[in-house]
């Protein structure tokens, strides 16, 4: 396919007209899935603008499309014309030539949008003077022709493509940031509405969580120096009001809206604004909301705001009194712990770590690792927390076993660390050589019981493989004795060892192979 064969805008419009007339929505939707799943292969174009392609599905079909005479196009499938295979090829062709494939799928709407271009220009000029609620109203009107799809990921893509048409808006740099955020919040709300209808399957519903992740990532992204906090106050107020409504409407214990709320606070308000004033205003607004039924996310937000005011213990009591802790996801606690850490409120952080400990009981997770990191930091800054940490970790056993080992190792507390290895029946072969190297360098004497116990353990199993492991350990042990400058002690031990197991012929053979015996 060469450059001279590329579609121009006029030809593209003609192609959209043909698609809108010849294809129905179900066929286009199925074709879009084939396109996304990369079922279209071997696309070529002749000089007379005939496109040939293969589409792999349950079977393989050959598609021939004439760009100049699209009605003469055909497919080898039973439908023959205007089928999902041809639709997929048209989308692949559009994508390769720089046109949005989603426009093929939504051809009728794209033609209507092109006809309404003057109205689009007027809307783009009006948006800067509108407030956030009006933004959402206009986005709803602008995407009204986008019909929900069974595939939420596809529905999200169509909404995004449509909203990207609103790109020539004379926004300030500050408003550009808020507009981008609210586009994603609008899409999120639309997808949530579809999710609530139960019209999506288990797998496509993950699109919802991807949107939450994308919004959180955008909130964490560095704010441009052109972003003016003083000019952002009105937009921030409107945005917080919008998020409060979403918090109030969230049911269950997912705390997804709470995650967005705390990210906005942490990255858009706390670094630039009078946090105490904003927190007081928000608390007042939340307490005057009429919410039914109970919203766990809204209670968590109230607790988070108390935390911003330095009332860490009251924040915990608010969560506890509201019953918001029952079945709470671990991630809900991380914004609280992160705030206390960054504010250097070590006593309050210790209090929260103790109180939330039972929520982290269970198998090791990303959240549990983060929880452990907070303990390490608080003990480094607030010595009284040391005893509390060990009490908590002991109560977490056996799930905290690995965590305890890591802390002991990081602190170079070699003796208790090695004792834990012995108690668990491990051998030095359980670790990479680099793990034991610092101990061998600093305290080689501590390694002797570990190696001796492991040698006896392998020999006691009385099989060839364990004999080989024992010999490998003995060779390392010999090096440790030499490093300690105690070759006589090694000789005494090994002589007694070889004599004690002289009747184990296989072991003797392995010792000779390892050049420990002549």
PDB file of N, CA, C and O in Angstrom, residues 225-286:
ATOM      1  N   UNK A 225       3.692  24.475  35.242  1.00  0.00           N
ATOM      2  CA  UNK A 225       3.946  25.743  35.937  1.00  0.00           C
ATOM      3  C   UNK A 225       2.920  26.798  35.537  1.00  0.00           C
ATOM      4  O   UNK A 225       2.735  27.797  36.228  1.00  0.00           O
ATOM      5  N   UNK A 226       2.248  26.566  34.394  1.00  0.00           N
ATOM      6  CA  UNK A 226       1.216  27.504  33.950  1.00  0.00           C
ATOM      7  C   UNK A 226      -0.089  27.324  34.725  1.00  0.00           C
ATOM      8  O   UNK A 226      -1.002  28.136  34.620  1.00  0.00           O
ATOM      9  N   UNK A 227      -0.184  26.230  35.485  1.00  0.00           N
ATOM     10  CA  UNK A 227      -1.380  25.978  36.295  1.00  0.00           C
ATOM     11  C   UNK A 227      -1.394  26.980  37.441  1.00  0.00           C
ATOM     12  O   UNK A 227      -0.499  27.009  38.274  1.00  0.00           O
ATOM     13  N   UNK A 228      -2.418  27.824  37.510  1.00  0.00           N
ATOM     14  CA  UNK A 228      -2.487  28.902  38.492  1.00  0.00           C
ATOM     15  C   UNK A 228      -3.480  28.543  39.598  1.00  0.00           C
ATOM     16  O   UNK A 228      -4.692  28.594  39.389  1.00  0.00           O
ATOM     17  N   UNK A 229      -2.982  28.152  40.789  1.00  0.00           N
ATOM     18  CA  UNK A 229      -3.876  27.760  41.887  1.00  0.00           C
ATOM     19  C   UNK A 229      -4.869  28.844  42.282  1.00  0.00           C
ATOM     20  O   UNK A 229      -6.008  28.559  42.626  1.00  0.00           O
ATOM     21  N   UNK A 230      -4.421  30.109  42.204  1.00  0.00           N
ATOM     22  CA  UNK A 230      -5.313  31.204  42.595  1.00  0.00           C
ATOM     23  C   UNK A 230      -6.518  31.290  41.661  1.00  0.00           C
ATOM     24  O   UNK A 230      -7.645  31.569  42.086  1.00  0.00           O
ATOM     25  N   UNK A 231      -6.276  31.021  40.363  1.00  0.00           N
ATOM     26  CA  UNK A 231      -7.368  31.068  39.401  1.00  0.00           C
ATOM     27  C   UNK A 231      -8.188  29.778  39.400  1.00  0.00           C
ATOM     28  O   UNK A 231      -9.243  29.715  38.789  1.00  0.00           O
ATOM     29  N   UNK A 232      -7.663  28.771  40.066  1.00  0.00           N
ATOM     30  CA  UNK A 232      -8.321  27.459  40.044  1.00  0.00           C
ATOM     31  C   UNK A 232      -9.366  27.310  41.138  1.00  0.00           C
ATOM     32  O   UNK A 232     -10.059  26.300  41.179  1.00  0.00           O
ATOM     33  N   UNK A 233      -9.507  28.281  42.027  1.00  0.00           N
ATOM     34  CA  UNK A 233     -10.367  28.093  43.199  1.00  0.00           C
ATOM     35  C   UNK A 233     -11.807  27.781  42.821  1.00  0.00           C
ATOM     36  O   UNK A 233     -12.424  26.869  43.377  1.00  0.00           O
ATOM     37  N   UNK A 234     -12.330  28.509  41.849  1.00  0.00           N
ATOM     38  CA  UNK A 234     -13.721  28.276  41.467  1.00  0.00           C
ATOM     39  C   UNK A 234     -13.893  26.885  40.861  1.00  0.00           C
ATOM     40  O   UNK A 234     -14.839  26.161  41.190  1.00  0.00           O
ATOM     41  N   UNK A 235     -12.970  26.502  39.978  1.00  0.00           N
ATOM     42  CA  UNK A 235     -13.047  25.171  39.362  1.00  0.00           C
ATOM     43  C   UNK A 235     -12.858  24.065  40.407  1.00  0.00           C
ATOM     44  O   UNK A 235     -13.514  23.020  40.355  1.00  0.00           O
ATOM     45  N   UNK A 236     -11.958  24.304  41.367  1.00  0.00           N
ATOM     46  CA  UNK A 236     -11.750  23.314  42.425  1.00  0.00           C
ATOM     47  C   UNK A 236     -13.021  23.138  43.249  1.00  0.00           C
ATOM     48  O   UNK A 236     -13.417  22.021  43.588  1.00  0.00           O
ATOM     49  N   UNK A 237     -13.667  24.245  43.573  1.00  0.00           N
ATOM     50  CA  UNK A 237     -14.900  24.188  44.357  1.00  0.00           C
ATOM     51  C   UNK A 237     -15.959  23.382  43.615  1.00  0.00           C
ATOM     52  O   UNK A 237     -16.651  22.534  44.193  1.00  0.00           O
ATOM     53  N   UNK A 238     -16.088  23.650  42.313  1.00  0.00           N
ATOM     54  CA  UNK A 238     -17.080  22.940  41.510  1.00  0.00           C
ATOM     55  C   UNK A 238     -16.726  21.459  41.375  1.00  0.00           C
ATOM     56  O   UNK A 238     -17.596  20.591  41.415  1.00  0.00           O
ATOM     57  N   UNK A 239     -15.430  21.185  41.230  1.00  0.00           N
ATOM     58  CA  UNK A 239     -14.980  19.796  41.080  1.00  0.00           C
ATOM     59  C   UNK A 239     -15.206  19.005  42.362  1.00  0.00           C
ATOM     60  O   UNK A 239     -15.656  17.852  42.333  1.00  0.00           O
ATOM     61  N   UNK A 240     -14.911  19.622  43.488  1.00  0.00           N
ATOM     62  CA  UNK A 240     -15.153  18.954  44.765  1.00  0.00           C
ATOM     63  C   UNK A 240     -16.643  18.693  44.971  1.00  0.00           C
ATOM     64  O   UNK A 240     -17.031  17.636  45.489  1.00  0.00           O
ATOM     65  N   UNK A 241     -17.478  19.638  44.571  1.00  0.00           N
ATOM     66  CA  UNK A 241     -18.925  19.438  44.691  1.00  0.00           C
ATOM     67  C   UNK A 241     -19.364  18.246  43.836  1.00  0.00           C
ATOM     68  O   UNK A 241     -20.194  17.426  44.258  1.00  0.00           O
ATOM     69  N   UNK A 242     -18.799  18.152  42.629  1.00  0.00           N
ATOM     70  CA  UNK A 242     -19.134  17.027  41.751  1.00  0.00           C
ATOM     71  C   UNK A 242     -18.702  15.705  42.393  1.00  0.00           C
ATOM     72  O   UNK A 242     -19.470  14.729  42.417  1.00  0.00           O
ATOM     73  N   UNK A 243     -17.478  15.662  42.925  1.00  0.00           N
ATOM     74  CA  UNK A 243     -16.969  14.430  43.522  1.00  0.00           C
ATOM     75  C   UNK A 243     -17.748  14.055  44.786  1.00  0.00           C
ATOM     76  O   UNK A 243     -17.931  12.864  45.068  1.00  0.00           O
ATOM     77  N   UNK A 244     -18.203  15.051  45.541  1.00  0.00           N
ATOM     78  CA  UNK A 244     -19.025  14.751  46.724  1.00  0.00           C
ATOM     79  C   UNK A 244     -20.296  14.011  46.325  1.00  0.00           C
ATOM     80  O   UNK A 244     -20.724  13.062  47.000  1.00  0.00           O
ATOM     81  N   UNK A 245     -20.906  14.456  45.237  1.00  0.00           N
ATOM     82  CA  UNK A 245     -22.123  13.789  44.772  1.00  0.00           C
ATOM     83  C   UNK A 245     -21.829  12.340  44.368  1.00  0.00           C
ATOM     84  O   UNK A 245     -22.636  11.442  44.624  1.00  0.00           O
ATOM     85  N   UNK A 246     -20.673  12.134  43.743  1.00  0.00           N
ATOM     86  CA  UNK A 246     -20.303  10.771  43.347  1.00  0.00           C
ATOM     87  C   UNK A 246     -20.016   9.906  44.581  1.00  0.00           C
ATOM     88  O   UNK A 246     -20.365   8.724  44.626  1.00  0.00           O
ATOM     89  N   UNK A 247     -19.370  10.505  45.592  1.00  0.00           N
ATOM     90  CA  UNK A 247     -19.118   9.791  46.846  1.00  0.00           C
ATOM     91  C   UNK A 247     -20.429   9.356  47.491  1.00  0.00           C
ATOM     92  O   UNK A 247     -20.572   8.227  47.965  1.00  0.00           O
ATOM     93  N   UNK A 248     -21.385  10.284  47.504  1.00  0.00           N
ATOM     94  CA  UNK A 248     -22.674   9.999  48.154  1.00  0.00           C
ATOM     95  C   UNK A 248     -23.430   8.893  47.426  1.00  0.00           C
ATOM     96  O   UNK A 248     -24.192   8.143  48.040  1.00  0.00           O
ATOM     97  N   UNK A 249     -23.198   8.783  46.129  1.00  0.00           N
ATOM     98  CA  UNK A 249     -23.941   7.801  45.352  1.00  0.00           C
ATOM     99  C   UNK A 249     -23.286   6.438  45.282  1.00  0.00           C
ATOM    100  O   UNK A 249     -23.893   5.487  44.775  1.00  0.00           O
ATOM    101  N   UNK A 250     -22.053   6.320  45.778  1.00  0.00           N
ATOM    102  CA  UNK A 250     -21.373   5.031  45.695  1.00  0.00           C
ATOM    103  C   UNK A 250     -21.897   4.088  46.776  1.00  0.00           C
ATOM    104  O   UNK A 250     -21.949   4.430  47.949  1.00  0.00           O
ATOM    105  N   UNK A 251     -22.266   2.905  46.359  1.00  0.00           N
ATOM    106  CA  UNK A 251     -22.780   1.912  47.305  1.00  0.00           C
ATOM    107  C   UNK A 251     -21.724   0.839  47.552  1.00  0.00           C
ATOM    108  O   UNK A 251     -20.770   0.692  46.795  1.00  0.00           O
ATOM    109  N   UNK A 252     -21.906   0.085  48.629  1.00  0.00           N
ATOM    110  CA  UNK A 252     -20.954  -0.982  48.938  1.00  0.00           C
ATOM    111  C   UNK A 252     -19.699  -0.445  49.593  1.00  0.00           C
ATOM    112  O   UNK A 252     -19.659   0.675  50.106  1.00  0.00           O
ATOM    113  N   UNK A 253     -18.642  -1.247  49.543  1.00  0.00           N
ATOM    114  CA  UNK A 253     -17.392  -0.915  50.232  1.00  0.00           C
ATOM    115  C   UNK A 253     -16.219  -0.861  49.254  1.00  0.00           C
ATOM    116  O   UNK A 253     -15.114  -1.261  49.566  1.00  0.00           O
ATOM    117  N   UNK A 254     -16.479  -0.344  48.040  1.00  0.00           N
ATOM    118  CA  UNK A 254     -15.404  -0.345  47.040  1.00  0.00           C
ATOM    119  C   UNK A 254     -14.467   0.854  47.187  1.00  0.00           C
ATOM    120  O   UNK A 254     -13.304   0.789  46.828  1.00  0.00           O
ATOM    121  N   UNK A 255     -14.985   1.988  47.634  1.00  0.00           N
ATOM    122  CA  UNK A 255     -14.188   3.202  47.881  1.00  0.00           C
ATOM    123  C   UNK A 255     -13.462   3.699  46.627  1.00  0.00           C
ATOM    124  O   UNK A 255     -12.409   4.323  46.722  1.00  0.00           O
ATOM    125  N   UNK A 256     -14.021   3.446  45.447  1.00  0.00           N
ATOM    126  CA  UNK A 256     -13.375   3.902  44.221  1.00  0.00           C
ATOM    127  C   UNK A 256     -13.443   5.423  44.103  1.00  0.00           C
ATOM    128  O   UNK A 256     -12.467   6.076  43.719  1.00  0.00           O
ATOM    129  N   UNK A 257     -14.601   5.990  44.437  1.00  0.00           N
ATOM    130  CA  UNK A 257     -14.738   7.453  44.383  1.00  0.00           C
ATOM    131  C   UNK A 257     -13.843   8.108  45.439  1.00  0.00           C
ATOM    132  O   UNK A 257     -13.284   9.180  45.209  1.00  0.00           O
ATOM    133  N   UNK A 258     -13.711   7.459  46.573  1.00  0.00           N
ATOM    134  CA  UNK A 258     -12.843   7.974  47.630  1.00  0.00           C
ATOM    135  C   UNK A 258     -11.407   8.065  47.135  1.00  0.00           C
ATOM    136  O   UNK A 258     -10.682   9.008  47.456  1.00  0.00           O
ATOM    137  N   UNK A 259     -10.982   7.098  46.332  1.00  0.00           N
ATOM    138  CA  UNK A 259      -9.638   7.127  45.776  1.00  0.00           C
ATOM    139  C   UNK A 259      -9.412   8.356  44.907  1.00  0.00           C
ATOM    140  O   UNK A 259      -8.348   8.993  44.970  1.00  0.00           O
ATOM    141  N   UNK A 260     -10.398   8.717  44.091  1.00  0.00           N
ATOM    142  CA  UNK A 260     -10.279   9.920  43.250  1.00  0.00           C
ATOM    143  C   UNK A 260     -10.256  11.179  44.120  1.00  0.00           C
ATOM    144  O   UNK A 260      -9.480  12.113  43.873  1.00  0.00           O
ATOM    145  N   UNK A 261     -11.102  11.192  45.122  1.00  0.00           N
ATOM    146  CA  UNK A 261     -11.216  12.354  46.017  1.00  0.00           C
ATOM    147  C   UNK A 261      -9.881  12.625  46.723  1.00  0.00           C
ATOM    148  O   UNK A 261      -9.408  13.768  46.777  1.00  0.00           O
ATOM    149  N   UNK A 262      -9.269  11.583  47.251  1.00  0.00           N
ATOM    150  CA  UNK A 262      -8.011  11.775  47.988  1.00  0.00           C
ATOM    151  C   UNK A 262      -6.860  12.138  47.065  1.00  0.00           C
ATOM    152  O   UNK A 262      -5.968  12.908  47.441  1.00  0.00           O
ATOM    153  N   UNK A 263      -6.870  11.599  45.831  1.00  0.00           N
ATOM    154  CA  UNK A 263      -5.813  11.962  44.883  1.00  0.00           C
ATOM    155  C   UNK A 263      -5.916  13.446  44.512  1.00  0.00           C
ATOM    156  O   UNK A 263      -4.900  14.133  44.383  1.00  0.00           O
ATOM    157  N   UNK A 264      -7.140  13.940  44.337  1.00  0.00           N
ATOM    158  CA  UNK A 264      -7.328  15.366  44.031  1.00  0.00           C
ATOM    159  C   UNK A 264      -6.802  16.221  45.180  1.00  0.00           C
ATOM    160  O   UNK A 264      -6.104  17.226  44.958  1.00  0.00           O
ATOM    161  N   UNK A 265      -7.130  15.822  46.402  1.00  0.00           N
ATOM    162  CA  UNK A 265      -6.653  16.569  47.569  1.00  0.00           C
ATOM    163  C   UNK A 265      -5.127  16.558  47.639  1.00  0.00           C
ATOM    164  O   UNK A 265      -4.485  17.590  47.834  1.00  0.00           O
ATOM    165  N   UNK A 266      -4.563  15.397  47.493  1.00  0.00           N
ATOM    166  CA  UNK A 266      -3.126  15.235  47.692  1.00  0.00           C
ATOM    167  C   UNK A 266      -2.302  15.989  46.653  1.00  0.00           C
ATOM    168  O   UNK A 266      -1.263  16.570  46.985  1.00  0.00           O
ATOM    169  N   UNK A 267      -2.778  15.994  45.402  1.00  0.00           N
ATOM    170  CA  UNK A 267      -1.948  16.531  44.313  1.00  0.00           C
ATOM    171  C   UNK A 267      -2.416  17.864  43.751  1.00  0.00           C
ATOM    172  O   UNK A 267      -1.620  18.571  43.126  1.00  0.00           O
ATOM    173  N   UNK A 268      -3.674  18.243  43.964  1.00  0.00           N
ATOM    174  CA  UNK A 268      -4.164  19.497  43.394  1.00  0.00           C
ATOM    175  C   UNK A 268      -4.487  20.563  44.439  1.00  0.00           C
ATOM    176  O   UNK A 268      -4.611  21.728  44.099  1.00  0.00           O
ATOM    177  N   UNK A 269      -4.677  20.148  45.681  1.00  0.00           N
ATOM    178  CA  UNK A 269      -5.048  21.122  46.716  1.00  0.00           C
ATOM    179  C   UNK A 269      -3.937  21.304  47.742  1.00  0.00           C
ATOM    180  O   UNK A 269      -3.464  22.429  47.964  1.00  0.00           O
ATOM    181  N   UNK A 270      -3.514  20.213  48.361  1.00  0.00           N
ATOM    182  CA  UNK A 270      -2.537  20.313  49.452  1.00  0.00           C
ATOM    183  C   UNK A 270      -1.263  21.074  49.084  1.00  0.00           C
ATOM    184  O   UNK A 270      -0.770  21.876  49.883  1.00  0.00           O
ATOM    185  N   UNK A 271      -0.681  20.887  47.884  1.00  0.00           N
ATOM    186  CA  UNK A 271       0.568  21.595  47.593  1.00  0.00           C
ATOM    187  C   UNK A 271       0.394  23.086  47.316  1.00  0.00           C
ATOM    188  O   UNK A 271       1.359  23.840  47.352  1.00  0.00           O
ATOM    189  N   UNK A 272      -0.846  23.532  47.013  1.00  0.00           N
ATOM    190  CA  UNK A 272      -1.023  24.896  46.529  1.00  0.00           C
ATOM    191  C   UNK A 272      -1.971  25.770  47.359  1.00  0.00           C
ATOM    192  O   UNK A 272      -1.935  26.981  47.276  1.00  0.00           O
ATOM    193  N   UNK A 273      -2.836  25.144  48.118  1.00  0.00           N
ATOM    194  CA  UNK A 273      -3.906  25.918  48.753  1.00  0.00           C
ATOM    195  C   UNK A 273      -3.801  25.907  50.271  1.00  0.00           C
ATOM    196  O   UNK A 273      -2.982  25.208  50.858  1.00  0.00           O
ATOM    197  N   UNK A 274      -4.649  26.721  50.902  1.00  0.00           N
ATOM    198  CA  UNK A 274      -4.787  26.731  52.365  1.00  0.00           C
ATOM    199  C   UNK A 274      -5.612  25.499  52.733  1.00  0.00           C
ATOM    200  O   UNK A 274      -6.844  25.537  52.762  1.00  0.00           O
ATOM    201  N   UNK A 275      -4.916  24.412  53.014  1.00  0.00           N
ATOM    202  CA  UNK A 275      -5.582  23.124  53.199  1.00  0.00           C
ATOM    203  C   UNK A 275      -6.605  23.169  54.336  1.00  0.00           C
ATOM    204  O   UNK A 275      -7.698  22.600  54.228  1.00  0.00           O
ATOM    205  N   UNK A 276      -6.267  23.833  55.433  1.00  0.00           N
ATOM    206  CA  UNK A 276      -7.182  23.879  56.577  1.00  0.00           C
ATOM    207  C   UNK A 276      -8.499  24.561  56.189  1.00  0.00           C
ATOM    208  O   UNK A 276      -9.587  24.084  56.545  1.00  0.00           O
ATOM    209  N   UNK A 277      -8.409  25.662  55.459  1.00  0.00           N
ATOM    210  CA  UNK A 277      -9.633  26.370  55.053  1.00  0.00           C
ATOM    211  C   UNK A 277     -10.489  25.489  54.145  1.00  0.00           C
ATOM    212  O   UNK A 277     -11.712  25.385  54.321  1.00  0.00           O
ATOM    213  N   UNK A 278      -9.844  24.839  53.189  1.00  0.00           N
ATOM    214  CA  UNK A 278     -10.574  23.966  52.274  1.00  0.00           C
ATOM    215  C   UNK A 278     -11.188  22.783  53.018  1.00  0.00           C
ATOM    216  O   UNK A 278     -12.321  22.379  52.734  1.00  0.00           O
ATOM    217  N   UNK A 279     -10.449  22.243  53.958  1.00  0.00           N
ATOM    218  CA  UNK A 279     -10.959  21.089  54.711  1.00  0.00           C
ATOM    219  C   UNK A 279     -12.180  21.472  55.532  1.00  0.00           C
ATOM    220  O   UNK A 279     -13.164  20.724  55.607  1.00  0.00           O
ATOM    221  N   UNK A 280     -12.138  22.640  56.166  1.00  0.00           N
ATOM    222  CA  UNK A 280     -13.284  23.107  56.951  1.00  0.00           C
ATOM    223  C   UNK A 280     -14.503  23.301  56.056  1.00  0.00           C
ATOM    224  O   UNK A 280     -15.629  22.915  56.419  1.00  0.00           O
ATOM    225  N   UNK A 281     -14.291  23.900  54.890  1.00  0.00           N
ATOM    226  CA  UNK A 281     -15.398  24.123  53.959  1.00  0.00           C
ATOM    227  C   UNK A 281     -16.008  22.798  53.503  1.00  0.00           C
ATOM    228  O   UNK A 281     -17.228  22.638  53.437  1.00  0.00           O
ATOM    229  N   UNK A 282     -15.134  21.841  53.179  1.00  0.00           N
ATOM    230  CA  UNK A 282     -15.603  20.541  52.713  1.00  0.00           C
ATOM    231  C   UNK A 282     -16.351  19.781  53.808  1.00  0.00           C
ATOM    232  O   UNK A 282     -17.371  19.139  53.550  1.00  0.00           O
ATOM    233  N   UNK A 283     -15.821  19.819  55.016  1.00  0.00           N
ATOM    234  CA  UNK A 283     -16.504  19.152  56.131  1.00  0.00           C
ATOM    235  C   UNK A 283     -17.912  19.707  56.310  1.00  0.00           C
ATOM    236  O   UNK A 283     -18.875  18.965  56.509  1.00  0.00           O
ATOM    237  N   UNK A 284     -18.013  21.018  56.245  1.00  0.00           N
ATOM    238  CA  UNK A 284     -19.321  21.658  56.402  1.00  0.00           C
ATOM    239  C   UNK A 284     -20.265  21.222  55.282  1.00  0.00           C
ATOM    240  O   UNK A 284     -21.444  20.930  55.521  1.00  0.00           O
ATOM    241  N   UNK A 285     -19.730  21.155  54.060  1.00  0.00           N
ATOM    242  CA  UNK A 285     -20.561  20.764  52.921  1.00  0.00           C
ATOM    243  C   UNK A 285     -21.033  19.307  53.058  1.00  0.00           C
ATOM    244  O   UNK A 285     -22.189  18.997  52.787  1.00  0.00           O
ATOM    245  N   UNK A 286     -20.138  18.427  53.473  1.00  0.00           N
ATOM    246  CA  UNK A 286     -20.500  17.015  53.634  1.00  0.00           C
ATOM    247  C   UNK A 286     -21.548  16.833  54.731  1.00  0.00           C
ATOM    248  O   UNK A 286     -22.515  16.075  54.577  1.00  0.00           O
TER     249      UNK A 286
END
